[in-house]
Amino acid sequence: MNAAWQDYNDADTQNNFDLLPKGTIIPVRMTIKPGGIDDPSRGWTGGYATRAKESDAVYLNCEFVITAGEYARRKVWSLIGLYSPKGPEWGNMGRAFIRAILNSARGLSDKDTSSRALEARRIRGFVDLDGIEFLARIDVEKDANGDPKNVIKMAITPDMKEYQGFQPVAAPVAPAASFQPSPSFQPPASAPAATNGWRPPQQQAAPAQGQNGGNIARPAWAQ
């Protein structure tokens, strides 16, 4: 007989649902919950987009898992707007956020208009955003019931001082038990002392071959 529902000694410790402080900078891995909506004419493929039943708006339903630091393994959920019947503003905000995500993940200045940067800001589809890692800022807004909740609406890019000097705050428990780096994360032999998965841009490895064929520089926590 499976004793899982009689013996709880090996059960996980319950999650902490306290709000994260507004303005906290954290490295995250973004995954997209597929909503089954495609429109190839707009570049929406792979079934990643979701349509709201109430408003007909279309968005990406995203989950962000914090990958290092004091809040490692905590999750935040947010939407990225693609379309609103009310006008283009929501979709434009979504495109701006995705541009910032790519800049953060691939170590690009927002002002960089080189051919390398232009290529790195192109994706094959939303599949390239599913699993992408970048630096983000925690924000707080009210949910439908008026209760505060954490959201992520801003990516921290190399143009911001928070990106250059970011050092995740160590968790109060043993890092080995709380920090689960990406399976593909392999710091180079020349990497400096442990920084909870983060290295400043000048210490990152040489540009790697991008998924869409471009040469892109990615932070250590995104490799």
mmCIF file with all atom_site columns, C-alpha atoms in Angstrom:
data_model
loop_
_atom_site.group_PDB
_atom_site.id
_atom_site.type_symbol
_atom_site.label_atom_id
_atom_site.label_alt_id
_atom_site.label_comp_id
_atom_site.label_asym_id
_atom_site.label_entity_id
_atom_site.label_seq_id
_atom_site.pdbx_PDB_ins_code
_atom_site.Cartn_x
_atom_site.Cartn_y
_atom_site.Cartn_z
_atom_site.occupancy
_atom_site.B_iso_or_equiv
_atom_site.pdbx_formal_charge
_atom_site.auth_seq_id
_atom_site.auth_comp_id
_atom_site.auth_asym_id
_atom_site.auth_atom_id
_atom_site.pdbx_PDB_model_num
ATOM 1   C CA . MET A 1 1   ? 0.000   0.000  0.000   1.00 0.00 ? 1   MET A CA 1
ATOM 2   C CA . ASN A 1 2   ? 1.272   3.443  -0.855  1.00 0.00 ? 2   ASN A CA 1
ATOM 3   C CA . ALA A 1 3   ? 1.733   5.223  2.493   1.00 0.00 ? 3   ALA A CA 1
ATOM 4   C CA . ALA A 1 4   ? 2.134   8.671  0.919   1.00 0.00 ? 4   ALA A CA 1
ATOM 5   C CA . TRP A 1 5   ? -1.186  9.783  2.358   1.00 0.00 ? 5   TRP A CA 1
ATOM 6   C CA . GLN A 1 6   ? -0.560  8.254  5.783   1.00 0.00 ? 6   GLN A CA 1
ATOM 7   C CA . ASP A 1 7   ? 3.134   9.143  6.401   1.00 0.00 ? 7   ASP A CA 1
ATOM 8   C CA . TYR A 1 8   ? 4.182   12.774 5.750   1.00 0.00 ? 8   TYR A CA 1
ATOM 9   C CA . ASN A 1 9   ? 7.758   12.689 7.042   1.00 0.00 ? 9   ASN A CA 1
ATOM 10  C CA . ASP A 1 10  ? 9.166   12.741 3.512   1.00 0.00 ? 10  ASP A CA 1
ATOM 11  C CA . ALA A 1 11  ? 6.712   15.346 2.195   1.00 0.00 ? 11  ALA A CA 1
ATOM 12  C CA . ASP A 1 12  ? 8.051   18.656 0.891   1.00 0.00 ? 12  ASP A CA 1
ATOM 13  C CA . THR A 1 13  ? 8.110   21.651 3.197   1.00 0.00 ? 13  THR A CA 1
ATOM 14  C CA . GLN A 1 14  ? 5.142   23.857 2.394   1.00 0.00 ? 14  GLN A CA 1
ATOM 15  C CA . ASN A 1 15  ? 5.672   26.823 0.111   1.00 0.00 ? 15  ASN A CA 1
ATOM 16  C CA . ASN A 1 16  ? 5.939   30.362 1.361   1.00 0.00 ? 16  ASN A CA 1
ATOM 17  C CA . PHE A 1 17  ? 3.223   32.483 -0.243  1.00 0.00 ? 17  PHE A CA 1
ATOM 18  C CA . ASP A 1 18  ? 4.235   35.788 1.326   1.00 0.00 ? 18  ASP A CA 1
ATOM 19  C CA . LEU A 1 19  ? 4.590   38.582 -1.196  1.00 0.00 ? 19  LEU A CA 1
ATOM 20  C CA . LEU A 1 20  ? 8.092   39.232 -2.492  1.00 0.00 ? 20  LEU A CA 1
ATOM 21  C CA . PRO A 1 21  ? 9.205   42.824 -1.897  1.00 0.00 ? 21  PRO A CA 1
ATOM 22  C CA . LYS A 1 22  ? 8.399   45.202 -4.747  1.00 0.00 ? 22  LYS A CA 1
ATOM 23  C CA . GLY A 1 23  ? 11.526  46.107 -6.705  1.00 0.00 ? 23  GLY A CA 1
ATOM 24  C CA . THR A 1 24  ? 13.430  42.903 -5.876  1.00 0.00 ? 24  THR A CA 1
ATOM 25  C CA . ILE A 1 25  ? 15.773  41.916 -8.712  1.00 0.00 ? 25  ILE A CA 1
ATOM 26  C CA . ILE A 1 26  ? 15.823  38.188 -9.379  1.00 0.00 ? 26  ILE A CA 1
ATOM 27  C CA . PRO A 1 27  ? 16.978  35.769 -12.123 1.00 0.00 ? 27  PRO A CA 1
ATOM 28  C CA . VAL A 1 28  ? 14.029  33.820 -13.535 1.00 0.00 ? 28  VAL A CA 1
ATOM 29  C CA . ARG A 1 29  ? 13.229  31.061 -15.993 1.00 0.00 ? 29  ARG A CA 1
ATOM 30  C CA . MET A 1 30  ? 10.057  31.755 -17.981 1.00 0.00 ? 30  MET A CA 1
ATOM 31  C CA . THR A 1 31  ? 7.771   28.988 -19.227 1.00 0.00 ? 31  THR A CA 1
ATOM 32  C CA . ILE A 1 32  ? 4.593   29.478 -21.243 1.00 0.00 ? 32  ILE A CA 1
ATOM 33  C CA . LYS A 1 33  ? 1.380   27.598 -20.531 1.00 0.00 ? 33  LYS A CA 1
ATOM 34  C CA . PRO A 1 34  ? -0.014  26.765 -23.994 1.00 0.00 ? 34  PRO A CA 1
ATOM 35  C CA . GLY A 1 35  ? -3.484  28.103 -24.717 1.00 0.00 ? 35  GLY A CA 1
ATOM 36  C CA . GLY A 1 36  ? -3.953  26.490 -28.112 1.00 0.00 ? 36  GLY A CA 1
ATOM 37  C CA . ILE A 1 37  ? -4.399  29.691 -30.133 1.00 0.00 ? 37  ILE A CA 1
ATOM 38  C CA . ASP A 1 38  ? -2.472  30.048 -33.408 1.00 0.00 ? 38  ASP A CA 1
ATOM 39  C CA . ASP A 1 39  ? -2.508  32.768 -36.056 1.00 0.00 ? 39  ASP A CA 1
ATOM 40  C CA . PRO A 1 40  ? 0.434   32.315 -38.439 1.00 0.00 ? 40  PRO A CA 1
ATOM 41  C CA . SER A 1 41  ? -0.340  35.665 -40.096 1.00 0.00 ? 41  SER A CA 1
ATOM 42  C CA . ARG A 1 42  ? 0.660   37.334 -36.801 1.00 0.00 ? 42  ARG A CA 1
ATOM 43  C CA . GLY A 1 43  ? 3.506   34.920 -36.033 1.00 0.00 ? 43  GLY A CA 1
ATOM 44  C CA . TRP A 1 44  ? 1.535   33.117 -33.340 1.00 0.00 ? 44  TRP A CA 1
ATOM 45  C CA . THR A 1 45  ? 2.443   29.450 -33.770 1.00 0.00 ? 45  THR A CA 1
ATOM 46  C CA . GLY A 1 46  ? 2.992   26.415 -31.590 1.00 0.00 ? 46  GLY A CA 1
ATOM 47  C CA . GLY A 1 47  ? -0.270  26.843 -29.691 1.00 0.00 ? 47  GLY A CA 1
ATOM 48  C CA . TYR A 1 48  ? 1.365   29.078 -27.070 1.00 0.00 ? 48  TYR A CA 1
ATOM 49  C CA . ALA A 1 49  ? -1.109  31.957 -27.214 1.00 0.00 ? 49  ALA A CA 1
ATOM 50  C CA . THR A 1 50  ? -4.243  32.052 -25.041 1.00 0.00 ? 50  THR A CA 1
ATOM 51  C CA . ARG A 1 51  ? -7.506  33.861 -25.783 1.00 0.00 ? 51  ARG A CA 1
ATOM 52  C CA . ALA A 1 52  ? -9.496  35.326 -22.896 1.00 0.00 ? 52  ALA A CA 1
ATOM 53  C CA . LYS A 1 53  ? -13.110 34.182 -22.940 1.00 0.00 ? 53  LYS A CA 1
ATOM 54  C CA . GLU A 1 54  ? -14.367 37.383 -21.374 1.00 0.00 ? 54  GLU A CA 1
ATOM 55  C CA . SER A 1 55  ? -12.626 39.995 -23.514 1.00 0.00 ? 55  SER A CA 1
ATOM 56  C CA . ASP A 1 56  ? -11.290 38.226 -26.648 1.00 0.00 ? 56  ASP A CA 1
ATOM 57  C CA . ALA A 1 57  ? -7.808  39.520 -25.726 1.00 0.00 ? 57  ALA A CA 1
ATOM 58  C CA . VAL A 1 58  ? -4.866  37.253 -26.593 1.00 0.00 ? 58  VAL A CA 1
ATOM 59  C CA . TYR A 1 59  ? -1.821  36.793 -24.380 1.00 0.00 ? 59  TYR A CA 1
ATOM 60  C CA . LEU A 1 60  ? 1.004   34.506 -23.282 1.00 0.00 ? 60  LEU A CA 1
ATOM 61  C CA . ASN A 1 61  ? 0.248   32.864 -19.938 1.00 0.00 ? 61  ASN A CA 1
ATOM 62  C CA . CYS A 1 62  ? 3.670   32.827 -18.279 1.00 0.00 ? 62  CYS A CA 1
ATOM 63  C CA . GLU A 1 63  ? 5.166   31.265 -15.179 1.00 0.00 ? 63  GLU A CA 1
ATOM 64  C CA . PHE A 1 64  ? 8.459   32.613 -13.817 1.00 0.00 ? 64  PHE A CA 1
ATOM 65  C CA . VAL A 1 65  ? 10.570  30.420 -11.538 1.00 0.00 ? 65  VAL A CA 1
ATOM 66  C CA . ILE A 1 66  ? 13.275  32.200 -9.544  1.00 0.00 ? 66  ILE A CA 1
ATOM 67  C CA . THR A 1 67  ? 16.533  30.340 -10.171 1.00 0.00 ? 67  THR A CA 1
ATOM 68  C CA . ALA A 1 68  ? 18.932  31.735 -7.553  1.00 0.00 ? 68  ALA A CA 1
ATOM 69  C CA . GLY A 1 69  ? 19.220  33.668 -4.341  1.00 0.00 ? 69  GLY A CA 1
ATOM 70  C CA . GLU A 1 70  ? 17.050  34.072 -1.276  1.00 0.00 ? 70  GLU A CA 1
ATOM 71  C CA . TYR A 1 71  ? 13.816  33.394 -3.139  1.00 0.00 ? 71  TYR A CA 1
ATOM 72  C CA . ALA A 1 72  ? 15.064  30.512 -5.322  1.00 0.00 ? 72  ALA A CA 1
ATOM 73  C CA . ARG A 1 73  ? 12.284  28.182 -6.539  1.00 0.00 ? 73  ARG A CA 1
ATOM 74  C CA . ARG A 1 74  ? 9.521   30.678 -5.745  1.00 0.00 ? 74  ARG A CA 1
ATOM 75  C CA . LYS A 1 75  ? 7.116   31.228 -8.646  1.00 0.00 ? 75  LYS A CA 1
ATOM 76  C CA . VAL A 1 76  ? 5.424   34.302 -10.086 1.00 0.00 ? 76  VAL A CA 1
ATOM 77  C CA . TRP A 1 77  ? 2.726   34.326 -12.756 1.00 0.00 ? 77  TRP A CA 1
ATOM 78  C CA . SER A 1 78  ? 2.079   37.106 -15.282 1.00 0.00 ? 78  SER A CA 1
ATOM 79  C CA . LEU A 1 79  ? 0.546   37.668 -18.695 1.00 0.00 ? 79  LEU A CA 1
ATOM 80  C CA . ILE A 1 80  ? 2.283   39.091 -21.752 1.00 0.00 ? 80  ILE A CA 1
ATOM 81  C CA . GLY A 1 81  ? -0.218  40.874 -23.959 1.00 0.00 ? 81  GLY A CA 1
ATOM 82  C CA . LEU A 1 82  ? -0.374  40.079 -27.666 1.00 0.00 ? 82  LEU A CA 1
ATOM 83  C CA . TYR A 1 83  ? -3.691  41.584 -28.735 1.00 0.00 ? 83  TYR A CA 1
ATOM 84  C CA . SER A 1 84  ? -6.558  43.558 -27.268 1.00 0.00 ? 84  SER A CA 1
ATOM 85  C CA . PRO A 1 85  ? -9.795  44.469 -29.063 1.00 0.00 ? 85  PRO A CA 1
ATOM 86  C CA . LYS A 1 86  ? -9.541  47.839 -27.286 1.00 0.00 ? 86  LYS A CA 1
ATOM 87  C CA . GLY A 1 87  ? -6.470  48.905 -29.275 1.00 0.00 ? 87  GLY A CA 1
ATOM 88  C CA . PRO A 1 88  ? -2.783  48.281 -29.926 1.00 0.00 ? 88  PRO A CA 1
ATOM 89  C CA . GLU A 1 89  ? -1.401  49.499 -26.577 1.00 0.00 ? 89  GLU A CA 1
ATOM 90  C CA . TRP A 1 90  ? -1.495  46.149 -24.750 1.00 0.00 ? 90  TRP A CA 1
ATOM 91  C CA . GLY A 1 91  ? 0.153   44.321 -27.663 1.00 0.00 ? 91  GLY A CA 1
ATOM 92  C CA . ASN A 1 92  ? 2.807   47.024 -27.953 1.00 0.00 ? 92  ASN A CA 1
ATOM 93  C CA . MET A 1 93  ? 3.557   46.663 -24.240 1.00 0.00 ? 93  MET A CA 1
ATOM 94  C CA . GLY A 1 94  ? 3.933   42.921 -24.759 1.00 0.00 ? 94  GLY A CA 1
ATOM 95  C CA . ARG A 1 95  ? 6.349   43.387 -27.659 1.00 0.00 ? 95  ARG A CA 1
ATOM 96  C CA . ALA A 1 96  ? 8.411   45.851 -25.612 1.00 0.00 ? 96  ALA A CA 1
ATOM 97  C CA . PHE A 1 97  ? 8.598   43.379 -22.723 1.00 0.00 ? 97  PHE A CA 1
ATOM 98  C CA . ILE A 1 98  ? 9.703   40.539 -25.000 1.00 0.00 ? 98  ILE A CA 1
ATOM 99  C CA . ARG A 1 99  ? 12.363  42.793 -26.544 1.00 0.00 ? 99  ARG A CA 1
ATOM 100 C CA . ALA A 1 100 ? 13.661  43.547 -23.039 1.00 0.00 ? 100 ALA A CA 1
ATOM 101 C CA . ILE A 1 101 ? 13.612  39.831 -22.154 1.00 0.00 ? 101 ILE A CA 1
ATOM 102 C CA . LEU A 1 102 ? 15.755  39.054 -25.203 1.00 0.00 ? 102 LEU A CA 1
ATOM 103 C CA . ASN A 1 103 ? 18.129  41.930 -24.363 1.00 0.00 ? 103 ASN A CA 1
ATOM 104 C CA . SER A 1 104 ? 18.492  40.653 -20.797 1.00 0.00 ? 104 SER A CA 1
ATOM 105 C CA . ALA A 1 105 ? 18.891  36.980 -21.714 1.00 0.00 ? 105 ALA A CA 1
ATOM 106 C CA . ARG A 1 106 ? 21.327  37.642 -24.528 1.00 0.00 ? 106 ARG A CA 1
ATOM 107 C CA . GLY A 1 107 ? 23.345  40.440 -22.961 1.00 0.00 ? 107 GLY A CA 1
ATOM 108 C CA . LEU A 1 108 ? 22.309  43.137 -25.451 1.00 0.00 ? 108 LEU A CA 1
ATOM 109 C CA . SER A 1 109 ? 22.201  46.863 -24.900 1.00 0.00 ? 109 SER A CA 1
ATOM 110 C CA . ASP A 1 110 ? 18.837  48.280 -25.918 1.00 0.00 ? 110 ASP A CA 1
ATOM 111 C CA . LYS A 1 111 ? 20.768  50.772 -28.034 1.00 0.00 ? 111 LYS A CA 1
ATOM 112 C CA . ASP A 1 112 ? 22.722  48.083 -29.890 1.00 0.00 ? 112 ASP A CA 1
ATOM 113 C CA . THR A 1 113 ? 21.668  48.090 -33.543 1.00 0.00 ? 113 THR A CA 1
ATOM 114 C CA . SER A 1 114 ? 24.499  45.939 -34.865 1.00 0.00 ? 114 SER A CA 1
ATOM 115 C CA . SER A 1 115 ? 23.632  43.055 -37.183 1.00 0.00 ? 115 SER A CA 1
ATOM 116 C CA . ARG A 1 116 ? 24.426  40.663 -34.321 1.00 0.00 ? 116 ARG A CA 1
ATOM 117 C CA . ALA A 1 117 ? 21.972  42.402 -32.006 1.00 0.00 ? 117 ALA A CA 1
ATOM 118 C CA . LEU A 1 118 ? 19.261  42.622 -34.659 1.00 0.00 ? 118 LEU A CA 1
ATOM 119 C CA . GLU A 1 119 ? 19.571  38.892 -35.294 1.00 0.00 ? 119 GLU A CA 1
ATOM 120 C CA . ALA A 1 120 ? 19.529  38.093 -31.570 1.00 0.00 ? 120 ALA A CA 1
ATOM 121 C CA . ARG A 1 121 ? 16.229  39.953 -31.162 1.00 0.00 ? 121 ARG A CA 1
ATOM 122 C CA . ARG A 1 122 ? 14.554  37.720 -33.767 1.00 0.00 ? 122 ARG A CA 1
ATOM 123 C CA . ILE A 1 123 ? 12.931  34.443 -32.740 1.00 0.00 ? 123 ILE A CA 1
ATOM 124 C CA . ARG A 1 124 ? 11.558  31.513 -34.698 1.00 0.00 ? 124 ARG A CA 1
ATOM 125 C CA . GLY A 1 125 ? 8.385   31.681 -32.670 1.00 0.00 ? 125 GLY A CA 1
ATOM 126 C CA . PHE A 1 126 ? 7.192   31.712 -29.077 1.00 0.00 ? 126 PHE A CA 1
ATOM 127 C CA . VAL A 1 127 ? 8.902   28.338 -28.657 1.00 0.00 ? 127 VAL A CA 1
ATOM 128 C CA . ASP A 1 128 ? 12.170  30.283 -28.330 1.00 0.00 ? 128 ASP A CA 1
ATOM 129 C CA . LEU A 1 129 ? 10.767  32.139 -25.305 1.00 0.00 ? 129 LEU A CA 1
ATOM 130 C CA . ASP A 1 130 ? 9.617   28.983 -23.523 1.00 0.00 ? 130 ASP A CA 1
ATOM 131 C CA . GLY A 1 131 ? 12.397  28.325 -21.006 1.00 0.00 ? 131 GLY A CA 1
ATOM 132 C CA . ILE A 1 132 ? 14.327  31.559 -21.551 1.00 0.00 ? 132 ILE A CA 1
ATOM 133 C CA . GLU A 1 133 ? 16.197  32.923 -18.502 1.00 0.00 ? 133 GLU A CA 1
ATOM 134 C CA . PHE A 1 134 ? 16.732  36.581 -17.698 1.00 0.00 ? 134 PHE A CA 1
ATOM 135 C CA . LEU A 1 135 ? 16.921  39.119 -14.891 1.00 0.00 ? 135 LEU A CA 1
ATOM 136 C CA . ALA A 1 136 ? 13.582  40.573 -13.809 1.00 0.00 ? 136 ALA A CA 1
ATOM 137 C CA . ARG A 1 137 ? 12.134  43.023 -11.322 1.00 0.00 ? 137 ARG A CA 1
ATOM 138 C CA . ILE A 1 138 ? 9.362   42.021 -8.948  1.00 0.00 ? 138 ILE A CA 1
ATOM 139 C CA . ASP A 1 139 ? 6.301   44.241 -8.938  1.00 0.00 ? 139 ASP A CA 1
ATOM 140 C CA . VAL A 1 140 ? 3.037   44.153 -6.976  1.00 0.00 ? 140 VAL A CA 1
ATOM 141 C CA . GLU A 1 141 ? -0.468  44.710 -8.290  1.00 0.00 ? 141 GLU A CA 1
ATOM 142 C CA . LYS A 1 142 ? -3.994  43.781 -7.217  1.00 0.00 ? 142 LYS A CA 1
ATOM 143 C CA . ASP A 1 143 ? -5.768  40.687 -8.488  1.00 0.00 ? 143 ASP A CA 1
ATOM 144 C CA . ALA A 1 144 ? -9.442  40.441 -9.485  1.00 0.00 ? 144 ALA A CA 1
ATOM 145 C CA . ASN A 1 145 ? -10.416 40.253 -5.802  1.00 0.00 ? 145 ASN A CA 1
ATOM 146 C CA . GLY A 1 146 ? -8.410  43.321 -4.854  1.00 0.00 ? 146 GLY A CA 1
ATOM 147 C CA . ASP A 1 147 ? -5.713  41.329 -3.086  1.00 0.00 ? 147 ASP A CA 1
ATOM 148 C CA . PRO A 1 148 ? -2.032  42.143 -3.745  1.00 0.00 ? 148 PRO A CA 1
ATOM 149 C CA . LYS A 1 149 ? -0.022  39.708 -5.844  1.00 0.00 ? 149 LYS A CA 1
ATOM 150 C CA . ASN A 1 150 ? 3.453   39.589 -7.333  1.00 0.00 ? 150 ASN A CA 1
ATOM 151 C CA . VAL A 1 151 ? 3.885   40.097 -11.058 1.00 0.00 ? 151 VAL A CA 1
ATOM 152 C CA . ILE A 1 152 ? 6.793   40.516 -13.452 1.00 0.00 ? 152 ILE A CA 1
ATOM 153 C CA . LYS A 1 153 ? 6.461   43.219 -16.085 1.00 0.00 ? 153 LYS A CA 1
ATOM 154 C CA . MET A 1 154 ? 10.038  44.425 -16.457 1.00 0.00 ? 154 MET A CA 1
ATOM 155 C CA . ALA A 1 155 ? 13.238  42.694 -17.552 1.00 0.00 ? 155 ALA A CA 1
ATOM 156 C CA . ILE A 1 156 ? 16.547  44.094 -16.315 1.00 0.00 ? 156 ILE A CA 1
ATOM 157 C CA . THR A 1 157 ? 18.827  44.764 -19.285 1.00 0.00 ? 157 THR A CA 1
ATOM 158 C CA . PRO A 1 158 ? 22.562  45.543 -19.582 1.00 0.00 ? 158 PRO A CA 1
ATOM 159 C CA . ASP A 1 159 ? 21.692  49.251 -19.829 1.00 0.00 ? 159 ASP A CA 1
ATOM 160 C CA . MET A 1 160 ? 20.578  49.225 -16.194 1.00 0.00 ? 160 MET A CA 1
ATOM 161 C CA . LYS A 1 161 ? 22.894  49.462 -13.210 1.00 0.00 ? 161 LYS A CA 1
ATOM 162 C CA . GLU A 1 162 ? 21.055  46.572 -11.527 1.00 0.00 ? 162 GLU A CA 1
ATOM 163 C CA . TYR A 1 163 ? 22.181  44.240 -14.332 1.00 0.00 ? 163 TYR A CA 1
ATOM 164 C CA . GLN A 1 164 ? 25.858  45.169 -14.150 1.00 0.00 ? 164 GLN A CA 1
ATOM 165 C CA . GLY A 1 165 ? 26.179  44.754 -10.417 1.00 0.00 ? 165 GLY A CA 1
ATOM 166 C CA . PHE A 1 166 ? 23.640  42.043 -9.743  1.00 0.00 ? 166 PHE A CA 1
ATOM 167 C CA . GLN A 1 167 ? 24.528  39.591 -6.986  1.00 0.00 ? 167 GLN A CA 1
ATOM 168 C CA . PRO A 1 168 ? 21.661  37.387 -5.747  1.00 0.00 ? 168 PRO A CA 1
ATOM 169 C CA . VAL A 1 169 ? 21.206  37.397 -1.991  1.00 0.00 ? 169 VAL A CA 1
ATOM 170 C CA . ALA A 1 170 ? 22.061  33.996 -0.587  1.00 0.00 ? 170 ALA A CA 1
ATOM 171 C CA . ALA A 1 171 ? 19.204  31.923 0.789   1.00 0.00 ? 171 ALA A CA 1
ATOM 172 C CA . PRO A 1 172 ? 19.120  31.507 4.573   1.00 0.00 ? 172 PRO A CA 1
ATOM 173 C CA . VAL A 1 173 ? 19.345  27.725 4.128   1.00 0.00 ? 173 VAL A CA 1
ATOM 174 C CA . ALA A 1 174 ? 22.141  25.688 2.547   1.00 0.00 ? 174 ALA A CA 1
ATOM 175 C CA . PRO A 1 175 ? 22.408  26.737 -1.133  1.00 0.00 ? 175 PRO A CA 1
ATOM 176 C CA . ALA A 1 176 ? 22.773  23.113 -2.267  1.00 0.00 ? 176 ALA A CA 1
ATOM 177 C CA . ALA A 1 177 ? 19.310  22.376 -0.938  1.00 0.00 ? 177 ALA A CA 1
ATOM 178 C CA . SER A 1 178 ? 17.622  25.487 -2.261  1.00 0.00 ? 178 SER A CA 1
ATOM 179 C CA . PHE A 1 179 ? 19.329  26.337 -5.563  1.00 0.00 ? 179 PHE A CA 1
ATOM 180 C CA . GLN A 1 180 ? 18.745  24.065 -8.546  1.00 0.00 ? 180 GLN A CA 1
ATOM 181 C CA . PRO A 1 181 ? 20.678  25.440 -11.519 1.00 0.00 ? 181 PRO A CA 1
ATOM 182 C CA . SER A 1 182 ? 19.634  24.606 -15.052 1.00 0.00 ? 182 SER A CA 1
ATOM 183 C CA . PRO A 1 183 ? 20.883  21.146 -16.169 1.00 0.00 ? 183 PRO A CA 1
ATOM 184 C CA . SER A 1 184 ? 22.656  22.864 -19.067 1.00 0.00 ? 184 SER A CA 1
ATOM 185 C CA . PHE A 1 185 ? 24.464  25.332 -16.812 1.00 0.00 ? 185 PHE A CA 1
ATOM 186 C CA . GLN A 1 186 ? 28.197  24.598 -16.942 1.00 0.00 ? 186 GLN A CA 1
ATOM 187 C CA . PRO A 1 187 ? 30.355  27.461 -15.631 1.00 0.00 ? 187 PRO A CA 1
ATOM 188 C CA . PRO A 1 188 ? 33.682  27.693 -17.458 1.00 0.00 ? 188 PRO A CA 1
ATOM 189 C CA . ALA A 1 189 ? 36.878  26.777 -15.640 1.00 0.00 ? 189 ALA A CA 1
ATOM 190 C CA . SER A 1 190 ? 37.862  30.433 -15.641 1.00 0.00 ? 190 SER A CA 1
ATOM 191 C CA . ALA A 1 191 ? 34.663  31.493 -13.869 1.00 0.00 ? 191 ALA A CA 1
ATOM 192 C CA . PRO A 1 192 ? 35.174  33.565 -10.729 1.00 0.00 ? 192 PRO A CA 1
ATOM 193 C CA . ALA A 1 193 ? 34.139  32.513 -7.265  1.00 0.00 ? 193 ALA A CA 1
ATOM 194 C CA . ALA A 1 194 ? 30.561  31.345 -6.834  1.00 0.00 ? 194 ALA A CA 1
ATOM 195 C CA . THR A 1 195 ? 27.987  34.103 -7.276  1.00 0.00 ? 195 THR A CA 1
ATOM 196 C CA . ASN A 1 196 ? 24.810  32.030 -7.038  1.00 0.00 ? 196 ASN A CA 1
ATOM 197 C CA . GLY A 1 197 ? 24.690  31.527 -10.803 1.00 0.00 ? 197 GLY A CA 1
ATOM 198 C CA . TRP A 1 198 ? 25.334  35.109 -11.902 1.00 0.00 ? 198 TRP A CA 1
ATOM 199 C CA . ARG A 1 199 ? 28.350  36.679 -13.527 1.00 0.00 ? 199 ARG A CA 1
ATOM 200 C CA . PRO A 1 200 ? 28.540  40.272 -14.712 1.00 0.00 ? 200 PRO A CA 1
ATOM 201 C CA . PRO A 1 201 ? 28.491  40.734 -18.509 1.00 0.00 ? 201 PRO A CA 1
ATOM 202 C CA . GLN A 1 202 ? 32.203  41.402 -18.866 1.00 0.00 ? 202 GLN A CA 1
ATOM 203 C CA . GLN A 1 203 ? 32.905  37.969 -17.397 1.00 0.00 ? 203 GLN A CA 1
ATOM 204 C CA . GLN A 1 204 ? 30.549  36.048 -19.618 1.00 0.00 ? 204 GLN A CA 1
ATOM 205 C CA . ALA A 1 205 ? 31.738  33.492 -22.101 1.00 0.00 ? 205 ALA A CA 1
ATOM 206 C CA . ALA A 1 206 ? 32.265  34.299 -25.772 1.00 0.00 ? 206 ALA A CA 1
ATOM 207 C CA . PRO A 1 207 ? 29.066  34.589 -27.829 1.00 0.00 ? 207 PRO A CA 1
ATOM 208 C CA . ALA A 1 208 ? 27.403  31.251 -28.408 1.00 0.00 ? 208 ALA A CA 1
ATOM 209 C CA . GLN A 1 209 ? 25.543  30.009 -31.456 1.00 0.00 ? 209 GLN A CA 1
ATOM 210 C CA . GLY A 1 210 ? 21.907  31.049 -31.102 1.00 0.00 ? 210 GLY A CA 1
ATOM 211 C CA . GLN A 1 211 ? 18.889  28.874 -31.682 1.00 0.00 ? 211 GLN A CA 1
ATOM 212 C CA . ASN A 1 212 ? 17.970  30.881 -34.725 1.00 0.00 ? 212 ASN A CA 1
ATOM 213 C CA . GLY A 1 213 ? 21.467  30.793 -36.143 1.00 0.00 ? 213 GLY A CA 1
ATOM 214 C CA . GLY A 1 214 ? 22.685  34.117 -34.750 1.00 0.00 ? 214 GLY A CA 1
ATOM 215 C CA . ASN A 1 215 ? 25.730  34.582 -32.569 1.00 0.00 ? 215 ASN A CA 1
ATOM 216 C CA . ILE A 1 216 ? 24.456  35.765 -29.230 1.00 0.00 ? 216 ILE A CA 1
ATOM 217 C CA . ALA A 1 217 ? 26.034  36.437 -25.852 1.00 0.00 ? 217 ALA A CA 1
ATOM 218 C CA . ARG A 1 218 ? 23.987  34.965 -23.026 1.00 0.00 ? 218 ARG A CA 1
ATOM 219 C CA . PRO A 1 219 ? 24.430  35.386 -19.273 1.00 0.00 ? 219 PRO A CA 1
ATOM 220 C CA . ALA A 1 220 ? 25.762  32.369 -17.397 1.00 0.00 ? 220 ALA A CA 1
ATOM 221 C CA . TRP A 1 221 ? 22.360  31.632 -15.876 1.00 0.00 ? 221 TRP A CA 1
ATOM 222 C CA . ALA A 1 222 ? 20.837  31.439 -19.381 1.00 0.00 ? 222 ALA A CA 1
ATOM 223 C CA . GLN A 1 223 ? 23.309  28.963 -20.865 1.00 0.00 ? 223 GLN A CA 1
#
